[in-house]
PDB file of C-alpha atoms and ligand atoms in Angstrom:
ATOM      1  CA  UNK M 559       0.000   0.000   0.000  1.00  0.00           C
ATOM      2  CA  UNK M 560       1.290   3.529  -0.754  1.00  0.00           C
ATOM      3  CA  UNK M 561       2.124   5.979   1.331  1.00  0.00           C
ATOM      4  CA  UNK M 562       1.752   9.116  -1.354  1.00  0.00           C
ATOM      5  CA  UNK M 563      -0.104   9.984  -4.328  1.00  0.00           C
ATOM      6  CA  UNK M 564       1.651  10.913  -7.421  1.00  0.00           C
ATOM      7  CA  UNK M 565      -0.568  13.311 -10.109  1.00  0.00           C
ATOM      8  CA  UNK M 566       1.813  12.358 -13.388  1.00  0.00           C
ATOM      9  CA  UNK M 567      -0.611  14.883 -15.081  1.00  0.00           C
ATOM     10  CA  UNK M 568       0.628  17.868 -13.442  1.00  0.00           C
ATOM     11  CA  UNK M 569       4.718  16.389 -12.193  1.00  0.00           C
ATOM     12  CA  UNK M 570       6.150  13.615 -11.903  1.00  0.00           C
ATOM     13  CA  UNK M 571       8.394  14.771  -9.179  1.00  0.00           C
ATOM     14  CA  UNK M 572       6.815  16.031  -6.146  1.00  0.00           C
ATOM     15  CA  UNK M 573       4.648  13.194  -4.717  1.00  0.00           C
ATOM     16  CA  UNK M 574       1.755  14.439  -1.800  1.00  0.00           C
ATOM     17  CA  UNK M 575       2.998  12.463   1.587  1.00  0.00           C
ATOM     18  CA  UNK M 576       0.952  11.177   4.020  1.00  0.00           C
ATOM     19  CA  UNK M 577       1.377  12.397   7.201  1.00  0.00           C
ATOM     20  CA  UNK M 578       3.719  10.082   8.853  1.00  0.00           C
ATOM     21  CA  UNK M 579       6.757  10.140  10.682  1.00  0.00           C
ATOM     22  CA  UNK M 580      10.254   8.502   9.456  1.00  0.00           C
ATOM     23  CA  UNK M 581      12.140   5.887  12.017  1.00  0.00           C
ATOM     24  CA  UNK M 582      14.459   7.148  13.502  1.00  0.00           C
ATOM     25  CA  UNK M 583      18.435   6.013  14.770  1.00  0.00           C
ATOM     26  CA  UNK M 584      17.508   5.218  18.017  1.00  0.00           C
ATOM     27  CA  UNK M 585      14.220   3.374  17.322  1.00  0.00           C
ATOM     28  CA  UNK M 586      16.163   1.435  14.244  1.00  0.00           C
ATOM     29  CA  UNK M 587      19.093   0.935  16.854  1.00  0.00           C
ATOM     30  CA  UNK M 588      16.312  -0.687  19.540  1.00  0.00           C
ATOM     31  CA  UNK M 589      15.391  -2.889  16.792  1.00  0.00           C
ATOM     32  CA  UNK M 590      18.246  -5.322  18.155  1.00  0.00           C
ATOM     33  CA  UNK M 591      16.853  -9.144  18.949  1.00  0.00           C
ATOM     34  CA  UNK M 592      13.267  -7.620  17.818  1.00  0.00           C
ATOM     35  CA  UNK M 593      11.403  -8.258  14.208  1.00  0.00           C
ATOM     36  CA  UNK M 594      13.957  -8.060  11.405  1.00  0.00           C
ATOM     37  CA  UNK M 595      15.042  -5.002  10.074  1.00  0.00           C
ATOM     38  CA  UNK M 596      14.264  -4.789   5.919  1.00  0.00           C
ATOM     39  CA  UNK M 597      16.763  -2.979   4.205  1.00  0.00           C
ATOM     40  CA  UNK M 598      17.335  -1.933   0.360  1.00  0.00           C
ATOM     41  CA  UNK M 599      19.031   0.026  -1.653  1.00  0.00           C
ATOM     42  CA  UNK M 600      17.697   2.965  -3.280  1.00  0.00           C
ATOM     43  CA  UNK M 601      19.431   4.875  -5.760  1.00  0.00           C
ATOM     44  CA  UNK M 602      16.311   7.558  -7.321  1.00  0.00           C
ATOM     45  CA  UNK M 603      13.369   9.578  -5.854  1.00  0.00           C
ATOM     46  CA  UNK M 604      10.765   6.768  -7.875  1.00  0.00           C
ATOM     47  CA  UNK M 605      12.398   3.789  -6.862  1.00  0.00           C
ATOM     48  CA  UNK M 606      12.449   5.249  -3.380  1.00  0.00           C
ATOM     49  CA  UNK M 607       8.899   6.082  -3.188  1.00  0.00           C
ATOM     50  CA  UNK M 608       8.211   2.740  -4.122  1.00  0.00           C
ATOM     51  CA  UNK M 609      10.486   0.827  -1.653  1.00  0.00           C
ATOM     52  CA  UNK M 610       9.580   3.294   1.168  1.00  0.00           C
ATOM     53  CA  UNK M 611       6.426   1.970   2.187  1.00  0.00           C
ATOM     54  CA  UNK M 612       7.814  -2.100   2.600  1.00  0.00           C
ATOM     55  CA  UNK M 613      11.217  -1.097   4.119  1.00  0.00           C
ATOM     56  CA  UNK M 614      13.170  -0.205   7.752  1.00  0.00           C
ATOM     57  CA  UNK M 615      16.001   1.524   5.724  1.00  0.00           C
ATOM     58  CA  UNK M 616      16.926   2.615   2.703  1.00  0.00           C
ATOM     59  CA  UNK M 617      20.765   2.797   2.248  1.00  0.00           C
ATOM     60  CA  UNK M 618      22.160   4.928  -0.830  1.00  0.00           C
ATOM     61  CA  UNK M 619      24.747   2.682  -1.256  1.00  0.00           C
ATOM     62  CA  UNK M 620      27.861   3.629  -3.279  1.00  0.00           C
ATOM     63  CA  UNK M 621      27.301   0.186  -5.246  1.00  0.00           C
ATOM     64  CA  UNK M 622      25.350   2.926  -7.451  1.00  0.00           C
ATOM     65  CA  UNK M 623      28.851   3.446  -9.033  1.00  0.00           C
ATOM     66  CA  UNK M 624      28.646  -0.259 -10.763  1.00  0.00           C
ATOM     67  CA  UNK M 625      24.774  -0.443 -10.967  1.00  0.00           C
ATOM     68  CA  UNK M 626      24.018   3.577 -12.282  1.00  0.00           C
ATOM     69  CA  UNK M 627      27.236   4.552 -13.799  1.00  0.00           C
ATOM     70  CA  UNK M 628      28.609   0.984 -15.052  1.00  0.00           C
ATOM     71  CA  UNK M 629      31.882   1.574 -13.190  1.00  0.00           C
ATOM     72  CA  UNK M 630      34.056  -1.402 -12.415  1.00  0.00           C
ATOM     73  CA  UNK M 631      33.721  -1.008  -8.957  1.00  0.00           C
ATOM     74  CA  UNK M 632      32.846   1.324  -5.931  1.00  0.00           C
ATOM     75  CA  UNK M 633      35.996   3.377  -5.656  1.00  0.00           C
ATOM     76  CA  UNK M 634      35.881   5.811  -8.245  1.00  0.00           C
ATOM     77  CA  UNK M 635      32.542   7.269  -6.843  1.00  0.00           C
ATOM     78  CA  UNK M 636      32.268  10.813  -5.655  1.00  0.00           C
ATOM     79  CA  UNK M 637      30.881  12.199  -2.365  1.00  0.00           C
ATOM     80  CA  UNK M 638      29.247  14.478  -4.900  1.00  0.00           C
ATOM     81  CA  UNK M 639      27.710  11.177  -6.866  1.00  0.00           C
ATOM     82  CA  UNK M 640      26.630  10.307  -3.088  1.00  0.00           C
ATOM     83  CA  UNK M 641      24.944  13.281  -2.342  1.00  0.00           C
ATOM     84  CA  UNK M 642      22.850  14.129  -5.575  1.00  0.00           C
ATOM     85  CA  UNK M 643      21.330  10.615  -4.889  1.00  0.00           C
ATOM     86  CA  UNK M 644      20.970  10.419  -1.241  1.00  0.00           C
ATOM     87  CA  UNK M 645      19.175  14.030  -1.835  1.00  0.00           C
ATOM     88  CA  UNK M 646      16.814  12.225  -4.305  1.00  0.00           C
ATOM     89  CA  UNK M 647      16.025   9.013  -2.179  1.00  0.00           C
ATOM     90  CA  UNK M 648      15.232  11.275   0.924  1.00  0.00           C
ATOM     91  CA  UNK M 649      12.756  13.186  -1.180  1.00  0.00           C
ATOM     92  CA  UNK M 650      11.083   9.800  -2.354  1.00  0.00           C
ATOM     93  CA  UNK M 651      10.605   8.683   1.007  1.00  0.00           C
ATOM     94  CA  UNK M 652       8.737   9.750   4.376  1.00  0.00           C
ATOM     95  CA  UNK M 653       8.745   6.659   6.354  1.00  0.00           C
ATOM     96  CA  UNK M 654      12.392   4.596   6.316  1.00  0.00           C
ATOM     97  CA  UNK M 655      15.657   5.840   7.540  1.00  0.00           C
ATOM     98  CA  UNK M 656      17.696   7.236   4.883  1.00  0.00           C
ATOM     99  CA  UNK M 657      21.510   6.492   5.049  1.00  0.00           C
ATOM    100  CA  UNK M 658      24.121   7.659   2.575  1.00  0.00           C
ATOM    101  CA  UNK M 659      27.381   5.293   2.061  1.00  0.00           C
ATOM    102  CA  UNK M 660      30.790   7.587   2.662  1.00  0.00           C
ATOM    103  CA  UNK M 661      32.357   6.765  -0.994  1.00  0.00           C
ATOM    104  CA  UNK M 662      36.441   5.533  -0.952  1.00  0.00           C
ATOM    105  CA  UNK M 663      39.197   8.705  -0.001  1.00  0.00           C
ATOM    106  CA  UNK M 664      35.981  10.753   1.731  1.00  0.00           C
ATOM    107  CA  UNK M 665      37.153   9.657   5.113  1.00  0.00           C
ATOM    108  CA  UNK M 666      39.494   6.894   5.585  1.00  0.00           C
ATOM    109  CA  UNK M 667      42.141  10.081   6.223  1.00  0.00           C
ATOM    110  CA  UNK M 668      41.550  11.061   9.414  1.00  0.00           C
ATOM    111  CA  UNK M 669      38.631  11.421  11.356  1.00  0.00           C
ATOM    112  CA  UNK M 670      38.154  15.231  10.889  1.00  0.00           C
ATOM    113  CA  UNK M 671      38.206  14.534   7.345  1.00  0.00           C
ATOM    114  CA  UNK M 672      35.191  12.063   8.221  1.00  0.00           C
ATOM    115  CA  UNK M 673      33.582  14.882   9.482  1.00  0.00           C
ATOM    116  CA  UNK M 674      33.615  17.099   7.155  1.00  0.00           C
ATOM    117  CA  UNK M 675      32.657  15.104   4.317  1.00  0.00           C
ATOM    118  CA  UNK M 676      29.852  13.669   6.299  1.00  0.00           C
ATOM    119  CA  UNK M 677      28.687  17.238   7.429  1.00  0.00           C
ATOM    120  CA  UNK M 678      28.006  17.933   3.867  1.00  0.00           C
ATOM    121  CA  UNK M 679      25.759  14.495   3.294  1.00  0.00           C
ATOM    122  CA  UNK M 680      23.881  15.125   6.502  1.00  0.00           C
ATOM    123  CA  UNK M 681      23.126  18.917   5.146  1.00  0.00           C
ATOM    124  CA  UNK M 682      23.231  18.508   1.245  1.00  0.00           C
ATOM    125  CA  UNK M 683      20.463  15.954   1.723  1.00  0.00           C
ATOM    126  CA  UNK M 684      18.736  15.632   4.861  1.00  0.00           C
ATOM    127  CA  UNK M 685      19.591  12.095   5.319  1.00  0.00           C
ATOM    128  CA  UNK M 686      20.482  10.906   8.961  1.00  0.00           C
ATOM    129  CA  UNK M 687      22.917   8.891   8.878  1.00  0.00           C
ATOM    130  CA  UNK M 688      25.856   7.202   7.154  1.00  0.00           C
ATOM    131  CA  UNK M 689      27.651   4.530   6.362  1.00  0.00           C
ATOM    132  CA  UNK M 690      31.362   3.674   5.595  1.00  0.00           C
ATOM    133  CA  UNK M 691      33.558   0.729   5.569  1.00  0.00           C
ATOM    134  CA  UNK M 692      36.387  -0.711   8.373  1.00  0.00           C
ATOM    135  CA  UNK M 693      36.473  -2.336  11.589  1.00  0.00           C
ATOM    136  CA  UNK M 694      38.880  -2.013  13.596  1.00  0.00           C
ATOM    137  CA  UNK M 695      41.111   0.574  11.742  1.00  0.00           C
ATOM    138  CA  UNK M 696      38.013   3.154  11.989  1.00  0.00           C
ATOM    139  CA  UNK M 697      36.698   2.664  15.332  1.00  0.00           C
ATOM    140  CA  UNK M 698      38.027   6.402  16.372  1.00  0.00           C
ATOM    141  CA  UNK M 699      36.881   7.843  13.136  1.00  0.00           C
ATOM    142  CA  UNK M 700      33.239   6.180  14.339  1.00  0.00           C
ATOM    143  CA  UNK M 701      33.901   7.706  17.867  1.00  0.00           C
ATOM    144  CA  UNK M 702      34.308  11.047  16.404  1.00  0.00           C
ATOM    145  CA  UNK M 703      31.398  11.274  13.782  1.00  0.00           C
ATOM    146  CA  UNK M 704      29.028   9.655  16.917  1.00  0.00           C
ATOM    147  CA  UNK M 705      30.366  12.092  19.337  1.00  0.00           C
ATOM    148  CA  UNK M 706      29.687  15.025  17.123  1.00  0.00           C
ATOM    149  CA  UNK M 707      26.119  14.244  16.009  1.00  0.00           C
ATOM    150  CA  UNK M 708      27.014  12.138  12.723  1.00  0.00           C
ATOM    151  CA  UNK M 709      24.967   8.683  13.276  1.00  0.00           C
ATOM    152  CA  UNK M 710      27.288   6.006  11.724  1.00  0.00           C
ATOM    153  CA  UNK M 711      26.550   2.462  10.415  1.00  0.00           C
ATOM    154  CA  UNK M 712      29.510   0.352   9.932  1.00  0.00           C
ATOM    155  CA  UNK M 713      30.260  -2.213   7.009  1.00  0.00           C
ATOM    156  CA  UNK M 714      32.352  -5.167   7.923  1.00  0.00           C
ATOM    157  CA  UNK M 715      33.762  -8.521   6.439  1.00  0.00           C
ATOM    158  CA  UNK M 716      33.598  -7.912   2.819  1.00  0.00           C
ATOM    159  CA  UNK M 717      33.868  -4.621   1.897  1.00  0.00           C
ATOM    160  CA  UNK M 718      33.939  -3.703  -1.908  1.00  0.00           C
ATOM    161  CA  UNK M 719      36.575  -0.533  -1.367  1.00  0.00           C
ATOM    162  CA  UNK M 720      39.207  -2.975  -0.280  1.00  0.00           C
ATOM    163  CA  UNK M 721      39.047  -4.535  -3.436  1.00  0.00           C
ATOM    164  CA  UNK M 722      42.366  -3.795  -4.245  1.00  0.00           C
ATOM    165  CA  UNK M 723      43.628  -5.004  -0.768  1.00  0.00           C
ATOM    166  CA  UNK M 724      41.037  -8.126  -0.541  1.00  0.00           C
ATOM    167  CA  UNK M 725      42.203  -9.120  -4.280  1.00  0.00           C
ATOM    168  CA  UNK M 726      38.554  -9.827  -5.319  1.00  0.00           C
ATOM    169  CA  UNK M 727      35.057 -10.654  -3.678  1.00  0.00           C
ATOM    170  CA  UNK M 728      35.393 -13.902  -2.354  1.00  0.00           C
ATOM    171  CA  UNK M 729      33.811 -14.518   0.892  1.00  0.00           C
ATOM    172  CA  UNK M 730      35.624 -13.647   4.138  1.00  0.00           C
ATOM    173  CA  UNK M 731      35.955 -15.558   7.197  1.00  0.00           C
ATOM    174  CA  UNK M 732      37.489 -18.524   6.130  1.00  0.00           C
ATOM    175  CA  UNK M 733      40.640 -18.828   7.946  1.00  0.00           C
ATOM    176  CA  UNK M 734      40.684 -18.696  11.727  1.00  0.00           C
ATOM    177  CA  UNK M 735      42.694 -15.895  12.105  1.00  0.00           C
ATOM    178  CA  UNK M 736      40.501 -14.132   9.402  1.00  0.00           C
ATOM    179  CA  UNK M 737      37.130 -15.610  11.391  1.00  0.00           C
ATOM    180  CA  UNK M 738      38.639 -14.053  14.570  1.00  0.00           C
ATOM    181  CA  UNK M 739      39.323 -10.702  13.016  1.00  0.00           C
ATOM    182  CA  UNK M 740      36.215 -10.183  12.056  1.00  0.00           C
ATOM    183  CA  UNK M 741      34.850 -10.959  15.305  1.00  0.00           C
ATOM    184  CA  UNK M 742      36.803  -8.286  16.848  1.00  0.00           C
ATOM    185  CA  UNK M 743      36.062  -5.845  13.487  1.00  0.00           C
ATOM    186  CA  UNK M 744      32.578  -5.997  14.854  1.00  0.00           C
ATOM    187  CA  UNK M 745      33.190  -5.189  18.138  1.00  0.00           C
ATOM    188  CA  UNK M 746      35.444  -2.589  17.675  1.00  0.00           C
ATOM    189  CA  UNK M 747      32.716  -1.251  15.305  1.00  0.00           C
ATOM    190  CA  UNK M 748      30.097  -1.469  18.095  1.00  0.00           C
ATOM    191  CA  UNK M 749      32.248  -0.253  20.939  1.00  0.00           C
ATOM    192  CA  UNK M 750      32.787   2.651  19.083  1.00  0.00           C
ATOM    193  CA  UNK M 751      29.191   4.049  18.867  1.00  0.00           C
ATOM    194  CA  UNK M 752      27.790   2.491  15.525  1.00  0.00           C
ATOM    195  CA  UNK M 753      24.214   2.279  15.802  1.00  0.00           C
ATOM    196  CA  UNK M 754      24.049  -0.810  13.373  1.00  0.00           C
ATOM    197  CA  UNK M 755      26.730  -2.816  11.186  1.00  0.00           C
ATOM    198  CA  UNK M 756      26.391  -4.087   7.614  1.00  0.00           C
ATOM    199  CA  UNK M 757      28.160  -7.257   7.695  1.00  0.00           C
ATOM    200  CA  UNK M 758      28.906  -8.292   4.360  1.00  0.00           C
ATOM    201  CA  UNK M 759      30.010 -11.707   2.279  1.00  0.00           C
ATOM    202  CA  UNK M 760      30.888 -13.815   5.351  1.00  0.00           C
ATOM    203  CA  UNK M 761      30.506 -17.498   6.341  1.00  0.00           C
ATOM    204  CA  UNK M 762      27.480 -18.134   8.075  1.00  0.00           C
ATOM    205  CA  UNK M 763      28.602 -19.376  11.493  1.00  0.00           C
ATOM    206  CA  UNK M 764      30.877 -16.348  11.286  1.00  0.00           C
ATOM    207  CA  UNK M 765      27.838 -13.972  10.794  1.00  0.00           C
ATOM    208  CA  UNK M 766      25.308 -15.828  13.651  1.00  0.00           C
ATOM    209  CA  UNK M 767      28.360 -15.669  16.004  1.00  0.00           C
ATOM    210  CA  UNK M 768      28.730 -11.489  15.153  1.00  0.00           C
ATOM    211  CA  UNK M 769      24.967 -11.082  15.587  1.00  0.00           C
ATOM    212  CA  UNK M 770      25.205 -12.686  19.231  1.00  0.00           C
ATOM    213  CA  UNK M 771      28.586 -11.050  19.840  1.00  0.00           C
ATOM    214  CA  UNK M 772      27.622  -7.282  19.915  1.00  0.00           C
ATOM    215  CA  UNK M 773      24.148  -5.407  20.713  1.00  0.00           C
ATOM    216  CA  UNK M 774      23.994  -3.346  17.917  1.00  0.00           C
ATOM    217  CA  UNK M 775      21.994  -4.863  15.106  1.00  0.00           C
ATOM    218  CA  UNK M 776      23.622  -6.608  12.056  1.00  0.00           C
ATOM    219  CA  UNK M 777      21.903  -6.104   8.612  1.00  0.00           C
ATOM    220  CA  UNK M 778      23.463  -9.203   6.758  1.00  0.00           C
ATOM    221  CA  UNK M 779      24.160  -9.188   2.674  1.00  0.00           C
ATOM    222  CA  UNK M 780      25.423 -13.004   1.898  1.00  0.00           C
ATOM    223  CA  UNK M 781      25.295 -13.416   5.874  1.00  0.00           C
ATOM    224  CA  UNK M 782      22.987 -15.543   7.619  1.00  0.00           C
ATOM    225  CA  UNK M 783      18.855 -15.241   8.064  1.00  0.00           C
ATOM    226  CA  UNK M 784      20.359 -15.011  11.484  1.00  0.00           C
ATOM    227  CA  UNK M 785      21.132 -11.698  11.244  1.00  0.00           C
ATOM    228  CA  UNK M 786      18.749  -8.774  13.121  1.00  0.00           C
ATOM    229  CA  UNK M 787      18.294  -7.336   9.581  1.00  0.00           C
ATOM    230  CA  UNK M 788      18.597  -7.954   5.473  1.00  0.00           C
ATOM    231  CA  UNK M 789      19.669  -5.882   2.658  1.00  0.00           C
ATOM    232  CA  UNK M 790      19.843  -6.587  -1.220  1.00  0.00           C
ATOM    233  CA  UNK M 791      21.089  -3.900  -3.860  1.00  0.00           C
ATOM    234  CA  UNK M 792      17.609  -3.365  -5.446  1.00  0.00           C
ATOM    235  CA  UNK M 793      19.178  -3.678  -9.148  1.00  0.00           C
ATOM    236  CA  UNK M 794      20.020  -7.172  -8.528  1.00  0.00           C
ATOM    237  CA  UNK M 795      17.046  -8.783  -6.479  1.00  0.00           C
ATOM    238  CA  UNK M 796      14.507  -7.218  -9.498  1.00  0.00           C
ATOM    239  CA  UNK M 797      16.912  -9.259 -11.899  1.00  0.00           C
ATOM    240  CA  UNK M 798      18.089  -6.518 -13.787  1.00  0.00           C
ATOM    241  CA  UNK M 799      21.658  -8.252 -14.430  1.00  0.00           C
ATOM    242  CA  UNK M 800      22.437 -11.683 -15.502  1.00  0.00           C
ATOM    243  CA  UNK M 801      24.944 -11.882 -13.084  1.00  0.00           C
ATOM    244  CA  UNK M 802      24.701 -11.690  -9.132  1.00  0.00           C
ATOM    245  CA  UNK M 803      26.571 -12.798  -6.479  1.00  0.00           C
ATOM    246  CA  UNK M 804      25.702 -16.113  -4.900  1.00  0.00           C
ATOM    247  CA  UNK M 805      23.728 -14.256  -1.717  1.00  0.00           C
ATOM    248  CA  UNK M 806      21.582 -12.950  -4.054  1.00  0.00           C
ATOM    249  CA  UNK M 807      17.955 -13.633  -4.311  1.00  0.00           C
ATOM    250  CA  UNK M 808      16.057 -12.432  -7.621  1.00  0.00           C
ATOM    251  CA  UNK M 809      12.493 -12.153  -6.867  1.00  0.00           C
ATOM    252  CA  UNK M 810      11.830 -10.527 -10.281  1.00  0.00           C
ATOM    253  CA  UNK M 811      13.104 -10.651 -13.934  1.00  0.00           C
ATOM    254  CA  UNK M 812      13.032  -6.990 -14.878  1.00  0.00           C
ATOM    255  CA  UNK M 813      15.029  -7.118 -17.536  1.00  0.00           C
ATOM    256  CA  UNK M 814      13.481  -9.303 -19.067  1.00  0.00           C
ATOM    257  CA  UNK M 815      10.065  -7.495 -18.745  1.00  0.00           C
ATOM    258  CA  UNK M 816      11.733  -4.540 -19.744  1.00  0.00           C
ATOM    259  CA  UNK M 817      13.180  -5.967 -22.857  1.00  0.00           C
ATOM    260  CA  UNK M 818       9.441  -7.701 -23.888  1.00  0.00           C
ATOM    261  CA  UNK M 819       7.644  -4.573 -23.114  1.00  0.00           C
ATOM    262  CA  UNK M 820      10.260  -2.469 -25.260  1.00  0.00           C
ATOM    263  CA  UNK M 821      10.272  -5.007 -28.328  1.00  0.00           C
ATOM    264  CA  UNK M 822       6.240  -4.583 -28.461  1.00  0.00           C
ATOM    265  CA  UNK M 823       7.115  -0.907 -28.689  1.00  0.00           C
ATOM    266  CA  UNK M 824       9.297  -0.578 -31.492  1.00  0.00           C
ATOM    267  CA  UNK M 825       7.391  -3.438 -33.562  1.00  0.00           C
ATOM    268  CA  UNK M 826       4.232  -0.968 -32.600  1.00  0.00           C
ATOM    269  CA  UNK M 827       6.408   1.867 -33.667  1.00  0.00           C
ATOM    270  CA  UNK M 828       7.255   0.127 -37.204  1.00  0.00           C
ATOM    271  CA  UNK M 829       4.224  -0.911 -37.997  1.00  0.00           C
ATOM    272  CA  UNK M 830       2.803   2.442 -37.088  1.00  0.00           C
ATOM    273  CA  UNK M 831       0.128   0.782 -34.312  1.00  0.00           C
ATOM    274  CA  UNK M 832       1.479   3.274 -31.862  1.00  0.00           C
ATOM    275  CA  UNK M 833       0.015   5.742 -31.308  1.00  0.00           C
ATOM    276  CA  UNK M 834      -3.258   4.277 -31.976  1.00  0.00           C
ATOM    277  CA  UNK M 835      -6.279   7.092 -31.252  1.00  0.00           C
ATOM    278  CA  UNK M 836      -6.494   7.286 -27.574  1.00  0.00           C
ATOM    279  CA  UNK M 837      -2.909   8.420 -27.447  1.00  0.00           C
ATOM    280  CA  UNK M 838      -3.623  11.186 -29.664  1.00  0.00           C
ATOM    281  CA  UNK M 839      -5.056  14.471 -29.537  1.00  0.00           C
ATOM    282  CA  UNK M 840      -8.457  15.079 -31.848  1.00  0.00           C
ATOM    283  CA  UNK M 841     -10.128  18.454 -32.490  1.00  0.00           C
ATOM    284  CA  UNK M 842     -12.822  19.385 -30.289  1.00  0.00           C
ATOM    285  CA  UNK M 843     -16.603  19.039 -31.573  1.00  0.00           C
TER     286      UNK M 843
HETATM  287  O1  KIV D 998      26.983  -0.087  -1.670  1.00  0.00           O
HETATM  288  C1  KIV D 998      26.092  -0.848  -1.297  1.00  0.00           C
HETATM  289  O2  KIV D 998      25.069  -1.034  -1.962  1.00  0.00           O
HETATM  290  C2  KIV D 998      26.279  -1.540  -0.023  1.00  0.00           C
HETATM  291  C3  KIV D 998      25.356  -2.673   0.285  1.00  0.00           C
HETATM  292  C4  KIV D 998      25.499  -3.768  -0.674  1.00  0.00           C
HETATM  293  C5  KIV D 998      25.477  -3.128   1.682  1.00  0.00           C
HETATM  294  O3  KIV D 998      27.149  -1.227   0.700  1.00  0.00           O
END
């Protein structure tokens, strides 16, 4: 059920909200150990207003880079890229907590770089929180944003910036020393003031173990249905690419709608079937 009315006669951009009021950090936070948490990713003001209604959170996520731009990965995406589309997805929604990903080199710095760039997302966009990647190595940039009124979400096991580190996407965990890290990742991550952790492309018994380890609620992506929460990259659970990792689910195959509904166009278009008379104008009387 929707929560707005669109009048495509007059715009297609400024829906009428209901009255409602959007979740916010504390009440997603309390969430912990409580009915999971339904996160997706939203990249555009429509697709936004159409998640809103069914989701906890929508997370801008800078996977926008590969799915929007057709980049080969996430690091060459711009806290400018971030903020035109965090701007759109909080004006498409009125119920779910907006967070906008911190893109690679907008923080990793020093945590008064942190700031700064996510003083501008919070501002530019009206979003309420944020999200970047680390464990350990940015539990005092986490302490900093927190302490100065930036509510962080932290990302955790496999993270797509480290590409270049990782060597790939493979999932993480696998060695003891690597399961063990992780652990700790997360609790550094928690200690610090995160108010909830992504934790990303891990084994299973690694991500059950995180969940019961810290009190801050995990969303999992190729974790475990363990997890206090879920999120998909909305480009990829429609079935707009052939290709998805293995933690993917698609419950739809856009694409190939897409591509049926668009060949019935241009064989209308040829054949001159489109537009037939109720798509055109006639002279009055
Ligand atoms: O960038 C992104 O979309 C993300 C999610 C996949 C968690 O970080």
């Amino acid at each position: 059920m929707s929560t707005y009315q669109i009048d495509t006669s007059t715009s297609r951009a400024h829906p009428t909200p209901a009255p409602m009021r959007r979740l916010t950090v504390p009440a997603l936070r309390n969430a912990k150990g409580k009915d999971p948490i339904v996160v997706l990713t939203a990249y555009t003001i429509r697709m936004a207003q159409i998640l809103d209604p069914h989701c906890d959170m929508l997370l801008v996520g800078d996977s926008l880079g590969q799915v929007l731009y057709g980049l080969d990965s996430s690091i060459p995406v711009s806290l400018d890229m971030m903020i035109a589309h965090g701007a759109a997805v909080v004006r498409g929604s009125y119920h779910s907590l907006v967070v906008i990903d911190m893109p690679f080199g907008s923080y990793e710095e020093s945590p008064q770089q942190a700031f700064r760039s996510a003083a501008r997302i919070l501002k530019e966009t009206g979003a309420a929180a944020v999200k970047l990647e680390g464990g350990q190595a940015m539990a005092e940039t986490i302490a900093f944003l927190t302490a100065r009124g930036v509510p962080v979400v932290g990302h955790i096991g496999l993270t797509p910036q480290s590409v270049n580190v990782l060597g790939g996407y493979a999932a993480r965990g696998r060695s003891q020393e690597e399961y063990s890290r992780l652990i700790d990742d997360a609790r550094a991550v928690a200690g610090a003031g995160a108010f909830a952790v992504v934790v990303e492309g891990v084994v299973e018994p690694l991500a059950i173990e995180i969940t019961k380890a810290i009190d801050i609620p995990t969303i999992g992506i190729g974790g475990s249905a363990q997890c206090d929460g879920q999120v998909l990259v909305i480009d990829d659970m429609l079935g707009m690419f052939d290709r998805v990792p293995r933690f993917v689910k698609k419950y739809e195959q856009l694409a190939e709608r897409i591509d049926a509904a668009v060949a019935e166009y241009a064989a209308e278009v040829r054949t001159r079937a489109f537009p037939a008379v109720e798509q055109t104008y006639q002279p009055k009387g």
